[in-house]
Amino acid sequence: MLFRNLKMFAFTLTIVALFVGLSGCEKVITTVTDHHVEEVMIGIALAETGANASPYGRPMKRGLDLAREEINMLGDIRITFVRADAKSTVEGGVEAVQQLVDQDVPVIIGIGISTHLEQAFPIAQEAGVVAISPISSAAGLSSQVGNYAFRIGLATDVLMPIGVMRTKEKLNYENVAVIYDEADTYSTSVKVELDKALTANNVTNLSTETFETHATDFTMQLTNIMNLDPQPDALFVAALSAEMVQIIKQADELGITDTVNLIVPDLTNAEVEKAGTAAEGAVAFAGWSGLFDTPGNQDFTQNFMEKHGFAPSPWAAQAYATLYILNNALKNADLTDAASIRDELAKTKDYTTILGDFSFDENGEAIYELHEERVALIVENGKLKVLE
């Protein structure tokens, strides 16, 4: 597949003259350097508007933009973004991916919500365009879509077992309850993997409550949980950002968190800030944190804070790592051929990133060694810290 947008640029640094007075004479030193840079157009399909823009789309955009600035300064490949708004809906995600496919981009990065990815990524697969999601994590989606699909975040079947094991060790819970979004692919996947992990750790799930995306009142479900006998030691919440915040607030209002540990796997400091004091003591599972000492992580966090004035979220970090992983593959690929890019991506093994040494498995899913002792985080004084 030949892409219209591939261009070859020649940058020439010419005639740098240094005039030096020496013994009444002028000496001129001239340096001429030719440096050829290949340009590749990368499609970006993020939620720029709608409910998912603030918690997911904009953080990913910030991470991608920072990585592109750094890569374009250092490398022999110049990355240019072609953007399409995924609009925080399934339909918007499908339209964004189709729009980018029609513009002949070889690679599309984006579509963070697993429910949206299920519908949007098959369009790229059918067109033979590489599609990479920095944050989608419902188990098994890359293999479901096909061999042009890759994901950077750890899937729920990797993170949930480790998270349950670590929190069980720290909090010593025996009985739990679960509330999850049955209309959301990610949340449903979390629930499935939690069930397996809880059973493996001899934990009893006393009750499972459900709701659907965009719900705002969780009083009935939370009251049912509060009235359980025996009362659970912990409550697991599987939800997207907006619903997650409301559940935390309402659980606090009902007094559940006075006696029950609230465990919210994808809780970030952004949701903590929105939930306020209600989030105090809530526990999260972290595939990445600014607290990790992975190579380059502290530099990334510092550079991000200098640029934006606040710390990066996991979604910004995973997007940042995404572009570096792709750039590493592009160095050895035929940039006129998406299949070549796909093949080089699939070869990624133990590549050093801020997430850790990164590899793809045979299905295009992320593999990297977790800081297991730092997987579980707890909200203390309004910030996530390692659960001790």
CSV table of C-alpha atoms in Angstrom, one decimal:
chain,number,residue,atom,x,y,z
A,1,MET,CA,0.0,0.0,0.0
A,2,LEU,CA,1.5,3.3,-1.1
A,3,PHE,CA,0.7,6.3,1.0
A,4,ARG,CA,0.4,9.7,-0.5
A,5,ASN,CA,1.6,11.5,2.6
A,6,LEU,CA,5.1,10.0,2.7
A,7,LYS,CA,7.6,12.6,1.8
A,8,MET,CA,11.4,12.9,1.8
A,9,PHE,CA,12.8,16.1,3.2
A,10,ALA,CA,16.4,17.3,2.9
A,11,PHE,CA,17.5,19.8,5.6
A,12,THR,CA,20.8,21.5,4.8
A,13,LEU,CA,22.7,23.5,7.2
A,14,THR,CA,24.8,25.8,5.1
A,15,ILE,CA,27.5,28.3,5.3
A,16,VAL,CA,28.2,28.8,9.0
A,17,ALA,CA,30.9,31.5,8.8
A,18,LEU,CA,33.2,32.3,11.7
A,19,PHE,CA,35.3,35.4,11.2
A,20,VAL,CA,38.4,35.4,13.2
A,21,GLY,CA,40.9,38.3,13.1
A,22,LEU,CA,44.3,36.7,13.1
A,23,SER,CA,47.6,38.6,12.4
A,24,GLY,CA,45.7,41.1,10.4
A,25,CYS,CA,44.0,38.4,8.3
A,26,GLU,CA,40.4,37.0,8.3
A,27,LYS,CA,40.0,33.3,8.5
A,28,VAL,CA,36.6,31.8,7.3
A,29,ILE,CA,35.4,28.4,8.5
A,30,THR,CA,32.5,26.9,6.5
A,31,THR,CA,30.5,23.8,7.6
A,32,VAL,CA,28.0,22.1,5.3
A,33,THR,CA,25.9,19.2,6.6
A,34,ASP,CA,23.1,17.3,4.8
A,35,HIS,CA,20.6,15.4,6.9
A,36,HIS,CA,17.7,13.5,5.3
A,37,VAL,CA,14.5,13.1,7.3
A,38,GLU,CA,11.6,10.8,6.3
A,39,GLU,CA,8.2,12.1,7.2
A,40,VAL,CA,5.3,9.8,8.2
A,41,MET,CA,1.7,10.8,8.7
A,42,ILE,CA,0.1,9.2,11.8
A,43,GLY,CA,-3.7,9.3,12.3
A,44,ILE,CA,-4.9,10.3,15.8
A,45,ALA,CA,-8.4,9.3,16.7
A,46,LEU,CA,-9.1,10.7,20.2
A,47,ALA,CA,-12.2,12.0,22.0
A,48,GLU,CA,-11.7,15.7,21.6
A,49,THR,CA,-15.3,16.5,22.6
A,50,GLY,CA,-17.9,14.8,24.7
A,51,ALA,CA,-17.8,13.0,28.1
A,52,ASN,CA,-14.5,11.1,27.5
A,53,ALA,CA,-12.5,14.1,26.3
A,54,SER,CA,-11.4,15.4,29.7
A,55,PRO,CA,-10.6,12.1,31.5
A,56,TYR,CA,-9.2,10.2,28.5
A,57,GLY,CA,-8.9,12.1,25.2
A,58,ARG,CA,-7.0,15.2,26.4
A,59,PRO,CA,-4.5,13.3,28.6
A,60,MET,CA,-3.6,11.0,25.7
A,61,LYS,CA,-3.2,14.0,23.4
A,62,ARG,CA,-0.8,15.6,25.8
A,63,GLY,CA,1.3,12.5,26.1
A,64,LEU,CA,1.4,12.0,22.3
A,65,ASP,CA,2.3,15.6,21.6
A,66,LEU,CA,5.1,15.6,24.1
A,67,ALA,CA,6.6,12.4,22.6
A,68,ARG,CA,6.3,13.7,19.1
A,69,GLU,CA,8.2,16.9,20.0
A,70,GLU,CA,11.0,14.9,21.5
A,71,ILE,CA,11.1,12.3,18.6
A,72,ASN,CA,11.1,14.9,15.9
A,73,MET,CA,14.0,16.7,17.6
A,74,LEU,CA,16.1,13.6,17.9
A,75,GLY,CA,15.3,11.1,15.2
A,76,ASP,CA,15.6,10.5,11.5
A,77,ILE,CA,11.9,10.2,11.2
A,78,ARG,CA,9.6,13.2,11.4
A,79,ILE,CA,6.1,12.4,12.7
A,80,THR,CA,3.1,14.5,11.6
A,81,PHE,CA,-0.3,14.0,13.1
A,82,VAL,CA,-3.6,13.9,11.2
A,83,ARG,CA,-6.4,14.3,13.8
A,84,ALA,CA,-10.0,13.2,13.8
A,85,ASP,CA,-12.4,13.7,16.7
A,86,ALA,CA,-13.8,10.4,18.1
A,87,LYS,CA,-16.5,12.4,19.9
A,88,SER,CA,-16.8,10.1,22.9
A,89,THR,CA,-19.2,7.8,21.1
A,90,VAL,CA,-19.1,4.5,19.2
A,91,GLU,CA,-20.4,6.3,16.1
A,92,GLY,CA,-17.8,9.0,16.5
A,93,GLY,CA,-15.0,6.5,16.9
A,94,VAL,CA,-16.1,4.6,13.8
A,95,GLU,CA,-16.3,7.8,11.8
A,96,ALA,CA,-12.9,9.0,13.0
A,97,VAL,CA,-11.1,5.8,12.0
A,98,GLN,CA,-12.9,5.7,8.6
A,99,GLN,CA,-11.9,9.3,8.0
A,100,LEU,CA,-8.3,8.5,8.7
A,101,VAL,CA,-8.3,5.4,6.7
A,102,ASP,CA,-9.6,7.4,3.8
A,103,GLN,CA,-6.6,9.8,4.1
A,104,ASP,CA,-4.2,6.9,3.6
A,105,VAL,CA,-2.5,7.0,6.9
A,106,PRO,CA,-0.5,3.8,7.6
A,107,VAL,CA,-1.1,3.9,11.4
A,108,ILE,CA,-3.9,5.1,13.6
A,109,ILE,CA,-3.4,5.8,17.3
A,110,GLY,CA,-6.4,6.3,19.7
A,111,ILE,CA,-9.8,5.0,20.6
A,112,GLY,CA,-9.3,4.6,24.3
A,113,ILE,CA,-12.7,3.1,25.3
A,114,SER,CA,-12.9,-0.6,24.7
A,115,THR,CA,-16.6,-0.5,23.8
A,116,HIS,CA,-15.7,1.9,21.0
A,117,LEU,CA,-12.6,0.0,19.9
A,118,GLU,CA,-14.7,-3.1,19.2
A,119,GLN,CA,-16.5,-1.3,16.5
A,120,ALA,CA,-13.9,1.1,15.2
A,121,PHE,CA,-10.7,-1.0,15.0
A,122,PRO,CA,-12.2,-3.6,12.6
A,123,ILE,CA,-12.4,-0.8,10.0
A,124,ALA,CA,-8.6,-0.3,10.2
A,125,GLN,CA,-8.1,-4.1,10.1
A,126,GLU,CA,-10.1,-4.5,7.0
A,127,ALA,CA,-8.2,-1.6,5.3
A,128,GLY,CA,-4.8,-3.0,6.3
A,129,VAL,CA,-4.0,0.0,8.5
A,130,VAL,CA,-2.2,-0.5,11.8
A,131,ALA,CA,-4.4,0.6,14.8
A,132,ILE,CA,-2.9,1.1,18.3
A,133,SER,CA,-4.8,1.9,21.4
A,134,PRO,CA,-2.7,3.5,24.2
A,135,ILE,CA,-5.2,2.7,27.0
A,136,SER,CA,-8.0,0.3,26.1
A,137,SER,CA,-7.7,-2.7,28.4
A,138,ALA,CA,-10.7,-5.1,28.1
A,139,ALA,CA,-9.2,-8.6,27.8
A,140,GLY,CA,-8.7,-10.2,24.4
A,141,LEU,CA,-9.6,-7.3,22.1
A,142,SER,CA,-6.5,-7.3,20.0
A,143,SER,CA,-6.9,-10.9,19.0
A,144,GLN,CA,-10.6,-10.3,18.5
A,145,VAL,CA,-9.9,-7.5,15.9
A,146,GLY,CA,-7.0,-9.0,14.1
A,147,ASN,CA,-3.2,-8.8,13.4
A,148,TYR,CA,-3.2,-5.0,12.7
A,149,ALA,CA,-4.4,-4.2,16.2
A,150,PHE,CA,-2.1,-3.4,19.1
A,151,ARG,CA,-2.6,-2.2,22.6
A,152,ILE,CA,-0.2,-0.6,25.0
A,153,GLY,CA,-2.0,-0.8,28.4
A,154,LEU,CA,-2.0,-4.0,30.4
A,155,ALA,CA,-5.2,-5.9,29.8
A,156,THR,CA,-7.6,-6.7,32.7
A,157,ASP,CA,-6.6,-10.3,32.7
A,158,VAL,CA,-3.1,-9.2,33.6
A,159,LEU,CA,-3.7,-6.4,36.0
A,160,MET,CA,-6.7,-7.6,38.0
A,161,PRO,CA,-5.1,-10.8,39.3
A,162,ILE,CA,-2.0,-8.9,40.5
A,163,GLY,CA,-4.2,-6.1,42.0
A,164,VAL,CA,-6.4,-8.5,43.9
A,165,MET,CA,-3.4,-10.4,45.2
A,166,ARG,CA,-1.7,-7.3,46.5
A,167,THR,CA,-4.7,-5.7,48.0
A,168,LYS,CA,-5.7,-9.0,49.7
A,169,GLU,CA,-2.3,-9.1,51.3
A,170,LYS,CA,-2.5,-5.5,52.5
A,171,LEU,CA,-6.2,-5.2,53.4
A,172,ASN,CA,-6.9,-8.8,54.4
A,173,TYR,CA,-10.5,-8.8,53.1
A,174,GLU,CA,-12.5,-12.0,53.0
A,175,ASN,CA,-15.9,-10.9,51.8
A,176,VAL,CA,-16.5,-8.3,49.0
A,177,ALA,CA,-19.2,-6.9,46.7
A,178,VAL,CA,-18.9,-5.7,43.2
A,179,ILE,CA,-20.7,-2.9,41.2
A,180,TYR,CA,-20.0,-2.6,37.5
A,181,ASP,CA,-21.3,-1.1,34.2
A,182,GLU,CA,-22.9,-4.0,32.3
A,183,ALA,CA,-23.1,-1.8,29.2
A,184,ASP,CA,-19.4,-1.1,29.0
A,185,THR,CA,-16.9,-3.6,27.6
A,186,TYR,CA,-14.0,-2.6,29.9
A,187,SER,CA,-16.1,-2.7,33.1
A,188,THR,CA,-17.6,-6.0,32.2
A,189,SER,CA,-14.1,-7.4,31.5
A,190,VAL,CA,-13.0,-6.1,34.9
A,191,LYS,CA,-15.9,-7.9,36.6
A,192,VAL,CA,-15.1,-11.2,34.8
A,193,GLU,CA,-11.4,-11.1,35.7
A,194,LEU,CA,-12.2,-10.0,39.3
A,195,ASP,CA,-14.4,-13.0,39.7
A,196,LYS,CA,-11.6,-15.3,38.7
A,197,ALA,CA,-9.0,-13.5,40.9
A,198,LEU,CA,-11.3,-13.4,43.9
A,199,THR,CA,-11.9,-17.1,43.7
A,200,ALA,CA,-8.2,-17.8,43.3
A,201,ASN,CA,-7.5,-15.8,46.5
A,202,ASN,CA,-10.3,-17.5,48.5
A,203,VAL,CA,-12.4,-14.3,48.7
A,204,THR,CA,-16.2,-14.5,48.7
A,205,ASN,CA,-18.2,-12.2,46.5
A,206,LEU,CA,-21.4,-11.6,48.5
A,207,SER,CA,-23.2,-9.6,45.8
A,208,THR,CA,-22.9,-8.1,42.3
A,209,GLU,CA,-24.8,-4.9,41.4
A,210,THR,CA,-25.1,-3.5,37.9
A,211,PHE,CA,-25.8,-0.2,36.1
A,212,GLU,CA,-25.4,1.2,32.6
A,213,THR,CA,-23.2,3.9,31.2
A,214,HIS,CA,-24.4,7.5,31.8
A,215,ALA,CA,-26.3,6.5,35.0
A,216,THR,CA,-26.2,9.1,37.7
A,217,ASP,CA,-28.0,7.6,40.7
A,218,PHE,CA,-26.5,4.6,42.3
A,219,THR,CA,-28.4,4.8,45.6
A,220,MET,CA,-30.4,1.6,45.1
A,221,GLN,CA,-27.3,-0.5,44.3
A,222,LEU,CA,-25.2,0.9,47.1
A,223,THR,CA,-28.0,0.6,49.6
A,224,ASN,CA,-28.4,-3.1,48.6
A,225,ILE,CA,-24.6,-3.5,49.3
A,226,MET,CA,-24.8,-1.6,52.6
A,227,ASN,CA,-27.6,-3.9,53.8
A,228,LEU,CA,-25.7,-7.1,53.2
A,229,ASP,CA,-25.3,-9.5,56.1
A,230,PRO,CA,-22.5,-10.1,56.6
A,231,GLN,CA,-21.3,-6.7,55.4
A,232,PRO,CA,-18.4,-6.9,52.8
A,233,ASP,CA,-14.9,-5.9,53.8
A,234,ALA,CA,-14.4,-4.3,50.4
A,235,LEU,CA,-16.4,-2.9,47.5
A,236,PHE,CA,-14.9,-3.2,43.9
A,237,VAL,CA,-16.1,-0.5,41.5
A,238,ALA,CA,-15.7,-1.2,37.7
A,239,ALA,CA,-16.8,1.9,35.8
A,240,LEU,CA,-15.6,4.7,33.5
A,241,SER,CA,-14.6,8.1,34.9
A,242,ALA,CA,-17.9,9.9,35.2
A,243,GLU,CA,-19.8,7.1,36.8
A,244,MET,CA,-16.8,6.2,38.9
A,245,VAL,CA,-16.8,9.7,40.5
A,246,GLN,CA,-20.5,9.6,41.3
A,247,ILE,CA,-20.3,6.1,42.8
A,248,ILE,CA,-17.4,7.3,45.1
A,249,LYS,CA,-19.4,10.3,46.2
A,250,GLN,CA,-22.6,8.5,46.8
A,251,ALA,CA,-20.9,5.6,48.7
A,252,ASP,CA,-19.4,8.3,51.0
A,253,GLU,CA,-22.8,10.0,51.5
A,254,LEU,CA,-24.3,6.7,52.5
A,255,GLY,CA,-21.5,6.0,54.9
A,256,ILE,CA,-20.4,2.8,53.2
A,257,THR,CA,-16.7,3.9,53.2
A,258,ASP,CA,-16.7,4.3,57.0
A,259,THR,CA,-16.4,0.5,57.3
A,260,VAL,CA,-15.8,-0.8,53.7
A,261,ASN,CA,-12.7,-0.5,51.7
A,262,LEU,CA,-13.4,1.1,48.3
A,263,ILE,CA,-11.3,-0.5,45.5
A,264,VAL,CA,-11.5,1.3,42.1
A,265,PRO,CA,-9.0,-0.3,39.7
A,266,ASP,CA,-8.7,2.6,37.2
A,267,LEU,CA,-8.9,5.4,39.7
A,268,THR,CA,-6.5,8.3,38.8
A,269,ASN,CA,-5.7,11.6,40.5
A,270,ALA,CA,-8.2,13.2,38.1
A,271,GLU,CA,-11.1,11.3,39.5
A,272,VAL,CA,-9.7,11.8,43.1
A,273,GLU,CA,-9.8,15.6,42.5
A,274,LYS,CA,-13.4,15.5,41.2
A,275,ALA,CA,-14.6,13.3,44.1
A,276,GLY,CA,-12.9,15.4,46.7
A,277,THR,CA,-12.8,14.1,50.3
A,278,ALA,CA,-15.1,11.3,49.4
A,279,ALA,CA,-12.2,9.5,47.6
A,280,GLU,CA,-10.0,9.5,50.8
A,281,GLY,CA,-8.9,6.0,51.5
A,282,ALA,CA,-10.0,4.6,48.1
A,283,VAL,CA,-7.6,2.1,46.5
A,284,ALA,CA,-6.5,1.8,42.9
A,285,PHE,CA,-4.6,-0.6,40.7
A,286,ALA,CA,-1.7,1.0,38.7
A,287,GLY,CA,-0.1,-0.3,35.5
A,288,TRP,CA,1.9,3.0,35.5
A,289,SER,CA,2.5,5.6,38.1
A,290,GLY,CA,4.8,8.6,38.5
A,291,LEU,CA,6.1,6.8,41.6
A,292,PHE,CA,7.7,4.1,39.4
A,293,ASP,CA,11.4,4.2,38.9
A,294,THR,CA,11.4,2.8,35.3
A,295,PRO,CA,13.9,4.3,32.9
A,296,GLY,CA,13.1,7.8,31.9
A,297,ASN,CA,10.0,8.0,34.0
A,298,GLN,CA,11.1,10.8,36.3
A,299,ASP,CA,12.3,12.8,33.4
A,300,PHE,CA,9.0,12.3,31.6
A,301,THR,CA,7.0,13.3,34.6
A,302,GLN,CA,9.2,16.4,35.2
A,303,ASN,CA,9.0,17.5,31.5
A,304,PHE,CA,5.3,17.0,31.5
A,305,MET,CA,4.8,19.0,34.6
A,306,GLU,CA,7.0,21.9,33.3
A,307,LYS,CA,4.9,21.9,30.1
A,308,HIS,CA,1.4,21.6,31.6
A,309,GLY,CA,1.7,22.6,35.3
A,310,PHE,CA,0.4,19.4,36.6
A,311,ALA,CA,1.4,15.7,36.9
A,312,PRO,CA,0.6,13.3,34.0
A,313,SER,CA,-2.1,10.7,34.3
A,314,PRO,CA,-1.5,7.0,33.4
A,315,TRP,CA,-3.3,7.7,30.1
A,316,ALA,CA,-0.8,10.5,29.2
A,317,ALA,CA,2.1,8.2,30.1
A,318,GLN,CA,0.8,5.3,28.1
A,319,ALA,CA,0.2,7.5,25.1
A,320,TYR,CA,3.7,8.9,25.4
A,321,ALA,CA,5.1,5.4,25.5
A,322,THR,CA,2.9,4.4,22.6
A,323,LEU,CA,4.6,6.9,20.2
A,324,TYR,CA,8.1,5.8,21.3
A,325,ILE,CA,7.2,2.1,20.8
A,326,LEU,CA,5.8,2.9,17.3
A,327,ASN,CA,8.9,5.1,16.4
A,328,ASN,CA,11.2,2.2,17.3
A,329,ALA,CA,9.3,0.0,14.9
A,330,LEU,CA,9.3,2.7,12.2
A,331,LYS,CA,13.1,2.9,12.2
A,332,ASN,CA,13.2,-0.6,10.7
A,333,ALA,CA,10.0,-0.6,8.6
A,334,ASP,CA,9.2,0.4,5.0
A,335,LEU,CA,7.2,3.5,5.7
A,336,THR,CA,5.3,3.1,2.4
A,337,ASP,CA,3.9,-0.3,3.7
A,338,ALA,CA,1.6,-0.7,6.7
A,339,ALA,CA,2.2,-4.4,6.7
A,340,SER,CA,5.9,-3.7,7.1
A,341,ILE,CA,5.1,-1.4,10.1
A,342,ARG,CA,2.8,-4.1,11.5
A,343,ASP,CA,5.5,-6.7,11.2
A,344,GLU,CA,8.1,-4.5,12.9
A,345,LEU,CA,5.7,-3.6,15.8
A,346,ALA,CA,5.0,-7.3,16.3
A,347,LYS,CA,8.8,-7.9,16.8
A,348,THR,CA,8.9,-5.4,19.7
A,349,LYS,CA,10.7,-7.2,22.6
A,350,ASP,CA,12.1,-5.8,25.8
A,351,TYR,CA,12.1,-2.2,24.4
A,352,THR,CA,12.9,0.3,27.2
A,353,THR,CA,10.0,2.6,27.9
A,354,ILE,CA,8.7,4.6,30.9
A,355,LEU,CA,6.4,1.6,31.5
A,356,GLY,CA,9.3,-0.8,31.7
A,357,ASP,CA,10.9,-3.2,29.3
A,358,PHE,CA,8.0,-3.5,26.8
A,359,SER,CA,7.0,-6.4,24.4
A,360,PHE,CA,4.0,-7.4,22.4
A,361,ASP,CA,2.6,-11.0,22.8
A,362,GLU,CA,1.5,-12.9,19.7
A,363,ASN,CA,-1.8,-11.2,19.8
A,364,GLY,CA,-0.5,-7.6,19.9
A,365,GLU,CA,-1.2,-7.2,23.7
A,366,ALA,CA,1.2,-5.5,26.0
A,367,ILE,CA,3.7,-7.3,28.1
A,368,TYR,CA,5.9,-5.5,30.6
A,369,GLU,CA,7.1,-6.3,34.1
A,370,LEU,CA,5.0,-4.6,36.8
A,371,HIS,CA,6.3,-3.0,40.0
A,372,GLU,CA,4.1,-5.5,41.9
A,373,GLU,CA,4.9,-3.9,45.2
A,374,ARG,CA,3.5,-0.6,43.8
A,375,VAL,CA,0.5,-1.9,41.9
A,376,ALA,CA,-1.9,-1.0,44.7
A,377,LEU,CA,-2.2,2.7,45.4
A,378,ILE,CA,-4.3,4.5,48.1
A,379,VAL,CA,-5.7,8.0,48.3
A,380,GLU,CA,-4.1,9.9,51.2
A,381,ASN,CA,-4.6,13.6,51.6
A,382,GLY,CA,-6.1,13.9,48.2
A,383,LYS,CA,-3.3,12.1,46.3
A,384,LEU,CA,-2.6,8.5,45.2
A,385,LYS,CA,0.3,7.0,47.1
A,386,VAL,CA,1.7,3.4,47.4
A,387,LEU,CA,-0.5,1.3,49.6
A,388,GLU,CA,1.8,0.3,52.5
